[in-house]
Short mmCIF file of C-alpha atoms and ligand atoms in Angstrom, two decimals:
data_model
loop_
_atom_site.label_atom_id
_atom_site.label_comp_id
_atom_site.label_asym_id
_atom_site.label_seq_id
_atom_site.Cartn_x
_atom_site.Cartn_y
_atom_site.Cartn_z
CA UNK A 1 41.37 -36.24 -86.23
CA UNK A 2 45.18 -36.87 -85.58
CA UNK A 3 46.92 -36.48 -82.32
CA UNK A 4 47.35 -32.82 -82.71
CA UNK A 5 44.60 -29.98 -81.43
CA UNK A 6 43.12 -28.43 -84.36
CA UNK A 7 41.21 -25.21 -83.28
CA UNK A 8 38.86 -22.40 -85.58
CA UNK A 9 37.79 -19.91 -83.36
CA UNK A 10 38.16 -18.39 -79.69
CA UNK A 11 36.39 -15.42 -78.85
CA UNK A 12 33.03 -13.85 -76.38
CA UNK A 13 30.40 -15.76 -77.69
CA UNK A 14 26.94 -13.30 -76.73
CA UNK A 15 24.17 -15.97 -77.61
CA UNK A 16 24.76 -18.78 -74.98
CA UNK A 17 22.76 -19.42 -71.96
CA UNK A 18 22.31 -15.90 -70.05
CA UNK A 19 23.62 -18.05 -67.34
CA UNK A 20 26.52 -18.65 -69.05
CA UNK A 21 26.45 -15.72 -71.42
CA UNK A 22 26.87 -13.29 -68.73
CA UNK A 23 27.47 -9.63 -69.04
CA UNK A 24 30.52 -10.17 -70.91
CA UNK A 25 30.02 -13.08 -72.91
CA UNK A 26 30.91 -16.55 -72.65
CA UNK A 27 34.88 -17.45 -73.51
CA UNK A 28 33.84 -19.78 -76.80
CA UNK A 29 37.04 -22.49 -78.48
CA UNK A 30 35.87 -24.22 -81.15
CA UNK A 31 37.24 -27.13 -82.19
CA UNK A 32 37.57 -28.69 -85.03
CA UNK A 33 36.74 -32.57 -85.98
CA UNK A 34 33.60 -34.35 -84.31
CA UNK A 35 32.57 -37.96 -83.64
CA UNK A 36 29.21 -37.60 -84.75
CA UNK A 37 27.86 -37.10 -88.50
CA UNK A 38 24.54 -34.55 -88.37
CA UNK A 39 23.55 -34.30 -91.85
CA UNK A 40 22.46 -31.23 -90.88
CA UNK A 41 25.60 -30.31 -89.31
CA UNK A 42 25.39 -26.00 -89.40
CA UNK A 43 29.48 -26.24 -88.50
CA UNK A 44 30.14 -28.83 -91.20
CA UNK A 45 33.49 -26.48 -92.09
CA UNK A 46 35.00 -27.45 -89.27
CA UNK A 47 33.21 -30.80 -87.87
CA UNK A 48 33.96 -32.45 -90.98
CA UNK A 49 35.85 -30.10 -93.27
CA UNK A 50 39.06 -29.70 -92.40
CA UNK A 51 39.46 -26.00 -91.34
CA UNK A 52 41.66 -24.93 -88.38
CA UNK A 53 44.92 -24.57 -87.36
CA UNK A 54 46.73 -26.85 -85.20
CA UNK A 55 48.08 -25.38 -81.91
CA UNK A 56 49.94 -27.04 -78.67
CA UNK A 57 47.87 -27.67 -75.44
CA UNK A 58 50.53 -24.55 -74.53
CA UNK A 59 48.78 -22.72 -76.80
CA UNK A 60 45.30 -24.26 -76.02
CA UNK A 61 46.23 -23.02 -72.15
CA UNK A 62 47.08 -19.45 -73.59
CA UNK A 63 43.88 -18.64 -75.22
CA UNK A 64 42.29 -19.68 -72.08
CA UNK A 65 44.00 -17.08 -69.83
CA UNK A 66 43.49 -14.38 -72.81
CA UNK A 67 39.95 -15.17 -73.02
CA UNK A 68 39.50 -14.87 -69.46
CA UNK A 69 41.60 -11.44 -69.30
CA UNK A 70 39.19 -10.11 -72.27
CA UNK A 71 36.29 -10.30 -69.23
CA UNK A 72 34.95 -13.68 -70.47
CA UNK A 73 32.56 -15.93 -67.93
CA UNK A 74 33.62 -19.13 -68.60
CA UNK A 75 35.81 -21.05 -70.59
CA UNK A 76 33.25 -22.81 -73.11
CA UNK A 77 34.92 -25.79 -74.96
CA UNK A 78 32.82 -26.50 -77.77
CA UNK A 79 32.94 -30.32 -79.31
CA UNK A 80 36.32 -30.56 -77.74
CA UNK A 81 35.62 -34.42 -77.81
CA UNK A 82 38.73 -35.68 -80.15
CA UNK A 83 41.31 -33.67 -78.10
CA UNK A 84 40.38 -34.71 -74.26
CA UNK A 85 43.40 -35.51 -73.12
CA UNK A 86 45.30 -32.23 -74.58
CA UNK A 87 41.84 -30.12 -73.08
CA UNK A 88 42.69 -31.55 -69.51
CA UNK A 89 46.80 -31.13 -70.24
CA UNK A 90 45.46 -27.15 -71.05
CA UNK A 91 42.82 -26.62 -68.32
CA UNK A 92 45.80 -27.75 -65.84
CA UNK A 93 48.61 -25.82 -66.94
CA UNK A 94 46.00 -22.55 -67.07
CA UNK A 95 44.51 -23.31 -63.54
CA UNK A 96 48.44 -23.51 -62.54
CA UNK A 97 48.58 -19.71 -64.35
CA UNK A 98 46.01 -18.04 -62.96
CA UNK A 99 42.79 -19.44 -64.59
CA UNK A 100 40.00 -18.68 -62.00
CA UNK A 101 36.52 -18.91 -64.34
CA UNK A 102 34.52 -21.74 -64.64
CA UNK A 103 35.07 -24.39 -67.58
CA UNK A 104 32.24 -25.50 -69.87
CA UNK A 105 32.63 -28.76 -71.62
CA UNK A 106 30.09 -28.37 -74.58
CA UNK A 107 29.34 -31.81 -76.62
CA UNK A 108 27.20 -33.47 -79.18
CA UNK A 109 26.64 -36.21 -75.78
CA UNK A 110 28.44 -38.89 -77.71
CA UNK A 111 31.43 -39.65 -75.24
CA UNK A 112 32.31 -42.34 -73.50
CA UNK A 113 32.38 -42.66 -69.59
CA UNK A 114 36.31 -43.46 -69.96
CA UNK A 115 37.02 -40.37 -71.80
CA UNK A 116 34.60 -38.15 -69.57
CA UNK A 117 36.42 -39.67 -66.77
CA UNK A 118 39.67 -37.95 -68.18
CA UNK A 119 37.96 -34.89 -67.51
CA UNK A 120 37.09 -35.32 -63.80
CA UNK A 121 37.99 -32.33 -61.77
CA UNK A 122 38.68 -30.24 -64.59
CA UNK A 123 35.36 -29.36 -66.05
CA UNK A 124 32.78 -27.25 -64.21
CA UNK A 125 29.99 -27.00 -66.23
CA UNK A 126 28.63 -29.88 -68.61
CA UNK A 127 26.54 -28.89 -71.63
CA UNK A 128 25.82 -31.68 -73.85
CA UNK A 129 23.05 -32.33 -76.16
CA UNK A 130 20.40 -34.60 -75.73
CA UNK A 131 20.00 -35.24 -79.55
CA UNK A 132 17.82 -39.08 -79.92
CA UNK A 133 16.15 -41.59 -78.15
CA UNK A 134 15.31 -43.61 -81.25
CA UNK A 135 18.23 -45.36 -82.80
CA UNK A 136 16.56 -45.49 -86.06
CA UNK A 137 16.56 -41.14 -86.24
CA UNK A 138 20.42 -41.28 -84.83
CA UNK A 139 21.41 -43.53 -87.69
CA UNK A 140 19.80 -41.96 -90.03
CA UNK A 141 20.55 -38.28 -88.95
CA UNK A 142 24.12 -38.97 -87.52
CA UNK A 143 25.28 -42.09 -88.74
CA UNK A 144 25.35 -43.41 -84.78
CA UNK A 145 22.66 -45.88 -84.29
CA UNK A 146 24.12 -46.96 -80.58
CA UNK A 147 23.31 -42.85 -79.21
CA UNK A 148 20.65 -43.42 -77.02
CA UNK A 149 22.72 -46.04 -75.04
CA UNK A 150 25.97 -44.03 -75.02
CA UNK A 151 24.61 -40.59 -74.29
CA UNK A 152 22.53 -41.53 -71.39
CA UNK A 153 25.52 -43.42 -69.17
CA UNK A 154 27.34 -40.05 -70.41
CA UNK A 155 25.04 -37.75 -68.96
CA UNK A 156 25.23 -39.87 -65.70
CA UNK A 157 29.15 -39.69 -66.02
CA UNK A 158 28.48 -35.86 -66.20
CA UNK A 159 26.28 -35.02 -63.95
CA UNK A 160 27.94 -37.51 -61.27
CA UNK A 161 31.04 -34.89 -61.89
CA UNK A 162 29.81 -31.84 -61.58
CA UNK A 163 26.32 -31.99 -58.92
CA UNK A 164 23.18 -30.32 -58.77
CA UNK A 165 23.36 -26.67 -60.99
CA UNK A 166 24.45 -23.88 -58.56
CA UNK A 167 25.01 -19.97 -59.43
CA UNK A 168 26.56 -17.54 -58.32
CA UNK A 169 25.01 -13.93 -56.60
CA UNK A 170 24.91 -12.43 -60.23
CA UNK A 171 23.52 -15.21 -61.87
CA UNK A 172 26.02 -16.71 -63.46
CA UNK A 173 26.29 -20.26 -63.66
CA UNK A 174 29.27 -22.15 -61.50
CA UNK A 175 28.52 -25.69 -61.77
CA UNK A 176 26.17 -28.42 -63.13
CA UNK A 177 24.73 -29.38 -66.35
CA UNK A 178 22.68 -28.08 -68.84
CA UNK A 179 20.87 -30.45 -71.39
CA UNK A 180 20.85 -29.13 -74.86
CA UNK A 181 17.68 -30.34 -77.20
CA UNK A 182 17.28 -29.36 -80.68
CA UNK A 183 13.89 -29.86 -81.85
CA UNK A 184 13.63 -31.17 -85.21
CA UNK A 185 11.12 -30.99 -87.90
CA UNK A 186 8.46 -33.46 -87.85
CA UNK A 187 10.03 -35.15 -84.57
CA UNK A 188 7.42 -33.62 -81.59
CA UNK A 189 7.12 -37.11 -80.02
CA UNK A 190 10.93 -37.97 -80.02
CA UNK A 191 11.16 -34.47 -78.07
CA UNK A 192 8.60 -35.48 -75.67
CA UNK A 193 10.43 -38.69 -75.00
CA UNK A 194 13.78 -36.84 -74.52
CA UNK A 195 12.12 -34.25 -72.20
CA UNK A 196 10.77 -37.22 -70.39
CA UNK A 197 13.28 -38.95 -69.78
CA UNK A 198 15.64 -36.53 -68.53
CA UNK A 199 13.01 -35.15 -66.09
CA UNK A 200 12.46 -38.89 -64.42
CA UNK A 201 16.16 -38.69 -64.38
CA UNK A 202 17.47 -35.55 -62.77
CA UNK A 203 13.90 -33.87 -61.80
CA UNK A 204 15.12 -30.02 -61.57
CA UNK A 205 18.50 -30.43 -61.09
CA UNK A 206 19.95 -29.72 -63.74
CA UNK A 207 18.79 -27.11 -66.61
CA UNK A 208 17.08 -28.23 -70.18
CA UNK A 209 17.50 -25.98 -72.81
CA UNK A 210 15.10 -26.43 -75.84
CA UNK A 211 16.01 -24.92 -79.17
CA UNK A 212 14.52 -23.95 -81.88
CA UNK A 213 17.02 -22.97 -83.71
CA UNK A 214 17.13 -25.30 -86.62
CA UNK A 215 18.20 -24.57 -89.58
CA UNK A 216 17.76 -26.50 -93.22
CA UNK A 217 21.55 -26.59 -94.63
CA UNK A 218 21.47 -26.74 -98.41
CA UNK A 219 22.98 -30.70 -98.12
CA UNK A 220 19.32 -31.50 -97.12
CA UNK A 221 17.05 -29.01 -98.86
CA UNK A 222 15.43 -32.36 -100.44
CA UNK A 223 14.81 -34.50 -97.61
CA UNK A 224 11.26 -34.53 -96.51
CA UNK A 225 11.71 -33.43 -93.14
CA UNK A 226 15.00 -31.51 -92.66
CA UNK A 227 13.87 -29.72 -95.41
CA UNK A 228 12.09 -27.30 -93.84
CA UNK A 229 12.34 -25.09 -90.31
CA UNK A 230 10.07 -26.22 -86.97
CA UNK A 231 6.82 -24.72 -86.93
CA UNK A 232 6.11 -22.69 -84.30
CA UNK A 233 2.92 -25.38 -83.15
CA UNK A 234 5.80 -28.05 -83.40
CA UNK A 235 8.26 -25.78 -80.98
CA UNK A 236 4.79 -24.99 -78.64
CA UNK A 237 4.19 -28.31 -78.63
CA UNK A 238 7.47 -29.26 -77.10
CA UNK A 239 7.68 -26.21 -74.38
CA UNK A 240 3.84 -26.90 -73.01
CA UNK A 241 5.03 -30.29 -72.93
CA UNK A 242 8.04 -30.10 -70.60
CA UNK A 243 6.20 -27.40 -68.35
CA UNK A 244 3.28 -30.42 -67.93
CA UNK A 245 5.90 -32.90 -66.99
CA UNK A 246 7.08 -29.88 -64.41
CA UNK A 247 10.44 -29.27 -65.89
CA UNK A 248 10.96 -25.94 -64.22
CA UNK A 249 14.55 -24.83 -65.20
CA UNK A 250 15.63 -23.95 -68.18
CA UNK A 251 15.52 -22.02 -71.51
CA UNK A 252 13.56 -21.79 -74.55
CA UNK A 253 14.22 -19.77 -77.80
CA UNK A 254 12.93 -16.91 -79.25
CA UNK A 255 11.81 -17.24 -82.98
CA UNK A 256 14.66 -15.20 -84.65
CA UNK A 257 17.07 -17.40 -83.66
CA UNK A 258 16.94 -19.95 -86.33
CA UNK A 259 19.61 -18.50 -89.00
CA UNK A 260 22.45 -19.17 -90.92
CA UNK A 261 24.09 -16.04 -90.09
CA UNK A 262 24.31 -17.18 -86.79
CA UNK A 263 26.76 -19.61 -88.09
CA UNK A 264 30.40 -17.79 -87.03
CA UNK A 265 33.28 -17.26 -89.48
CA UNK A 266 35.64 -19.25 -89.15
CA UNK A 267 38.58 -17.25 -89.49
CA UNK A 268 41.18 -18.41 -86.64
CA UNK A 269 40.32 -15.28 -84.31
CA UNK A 270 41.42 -15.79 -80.93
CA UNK A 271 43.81 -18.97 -82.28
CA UNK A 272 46.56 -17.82 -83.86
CA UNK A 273 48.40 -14.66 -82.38
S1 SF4 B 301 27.48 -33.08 -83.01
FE1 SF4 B 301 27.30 -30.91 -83.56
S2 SF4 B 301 29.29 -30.41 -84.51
FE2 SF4 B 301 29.13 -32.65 -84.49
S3 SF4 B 301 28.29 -33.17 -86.52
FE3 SF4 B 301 26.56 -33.03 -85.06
S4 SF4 B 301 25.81 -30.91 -85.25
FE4 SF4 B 301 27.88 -30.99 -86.17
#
């Protein structure tokens, strides 16, 4: 991406977290651009190709106060990760303006401590993805052999930020991380490593969301894995699994929710007045 903010969509997303969903939904920007390469990218339009409009940090700061007037929960910044320094120019100028809701920094988990340090004091909530602990299914999925070794010194980064998870009376979530794992086909033991890990290293403070929600795009209807949807045994699998280990707090998915036309249009909504 170049040095300006390229944006697709702003609106109340309904199908987060409940904790961060809320009663009125969760204040969703997406972004356009991303540092990592998923081959089975579901938001390839706008990860890798090319749609958005470019808008100021001015702007950026706008839609945050509009999204919060429209009832939102949260400010959910979603793969935000080539435009840090205009996000933290935006949160501050908003915050200045009247922005009172919490701010959720949603990533693929593929920054870099100096960049998440940018963020410090600005961001509320951290939801990355824990996506690989083999370098061999990073390269080959995302192109980003080194993930393992940069997304676990980011988490740290993260977590150091924001603290233990905390709510508020209503349940809704006010700081603290959530971990994001897809579960892929034909990858149950990478999953169990993931959960593993992440429980040795923040226990129950933070919350682990497992999804389920894979979906085959038609760029790899051929491959022999990411072919095809996880099975339900493969999904089980992964759940009993983390509730053995005594992961306690988080979310798991319900069947439906693995579908393309989950995948939002991206039709500037909520960007361009
Ligand atoms: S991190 Fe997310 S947005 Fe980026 S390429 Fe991977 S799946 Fe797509």
């Amino acid at each position: 991406m170049g040095s300006e903010i390229v944006a697709a969509k702003a609106y109340r997303h309904m199908w987060e977290e409940p904790v961060l969903t809320g009663k009125n939904g969760s204040g969703t920007v997406f972004f356009s651009g991303c540092n990592l390469k998923c081959v089975f990218c579901q938001n390839s339009a706008i990860s890798s190709g090319g749609e958005g409009a470019i808008i100021t940090a001015g702007r950026l700061s706008e839609i945050f106060l509009e999204l919060q007037d429209a009832g939102a929960s949260n400010i959910n910044l979603v793969t935000g990760v080539c435009f840090i320094p205009h996000i933290r120019a935006a949160i501050t100028d908003a915050r200045k303006n009247g922005l009172t809701i919490p701010t959720v920094y949603n990533s693929g988990g593929y920054e870099s401590v100096q960049a998440l340090k940018l963020l410090d004091g600005c961001i509320d909530i951290y939801m990355p993805d824990f996506k690989y602990m083999s370098p061999e299914k990073a390269s080959e999925y995302s192109s980003a052999w080194d993930y393992p070794d940069v997304a676990k010194p980011a988490l740290k980064e993260m977590f150091s930020q924001t603290g233990p998870v905390s709510l508020s009376d209503d349940g809704i979530m006010k700081k603290g991380m959530i971990v994001r794992h897809l579960v892929l086909p034909g990858a149950v033991p990478e999953s169990k490593r993931i959960l593993r890990y992440l429980h040795d290293t923040y226990g129950n403070d933070i919350l682990v969301s497992i999804m389920n929600q894979y979906t085959p795009m038609p760029s790899v209807s051929s491959h022999p894995l990411l072919g095809r949807k996880v099975t339900d045994d493969e999904y089980r699998r992964v759940v009993e699994f983390a509730s053995e280990i005594g992961i306690e707090n988080g979310f798991t998915q319900l069947g439906e929710a693995a579908k393309e036309s989950f995948i939002p249009n991206w039709d500037l909504s909520g960007i361009i007045r």
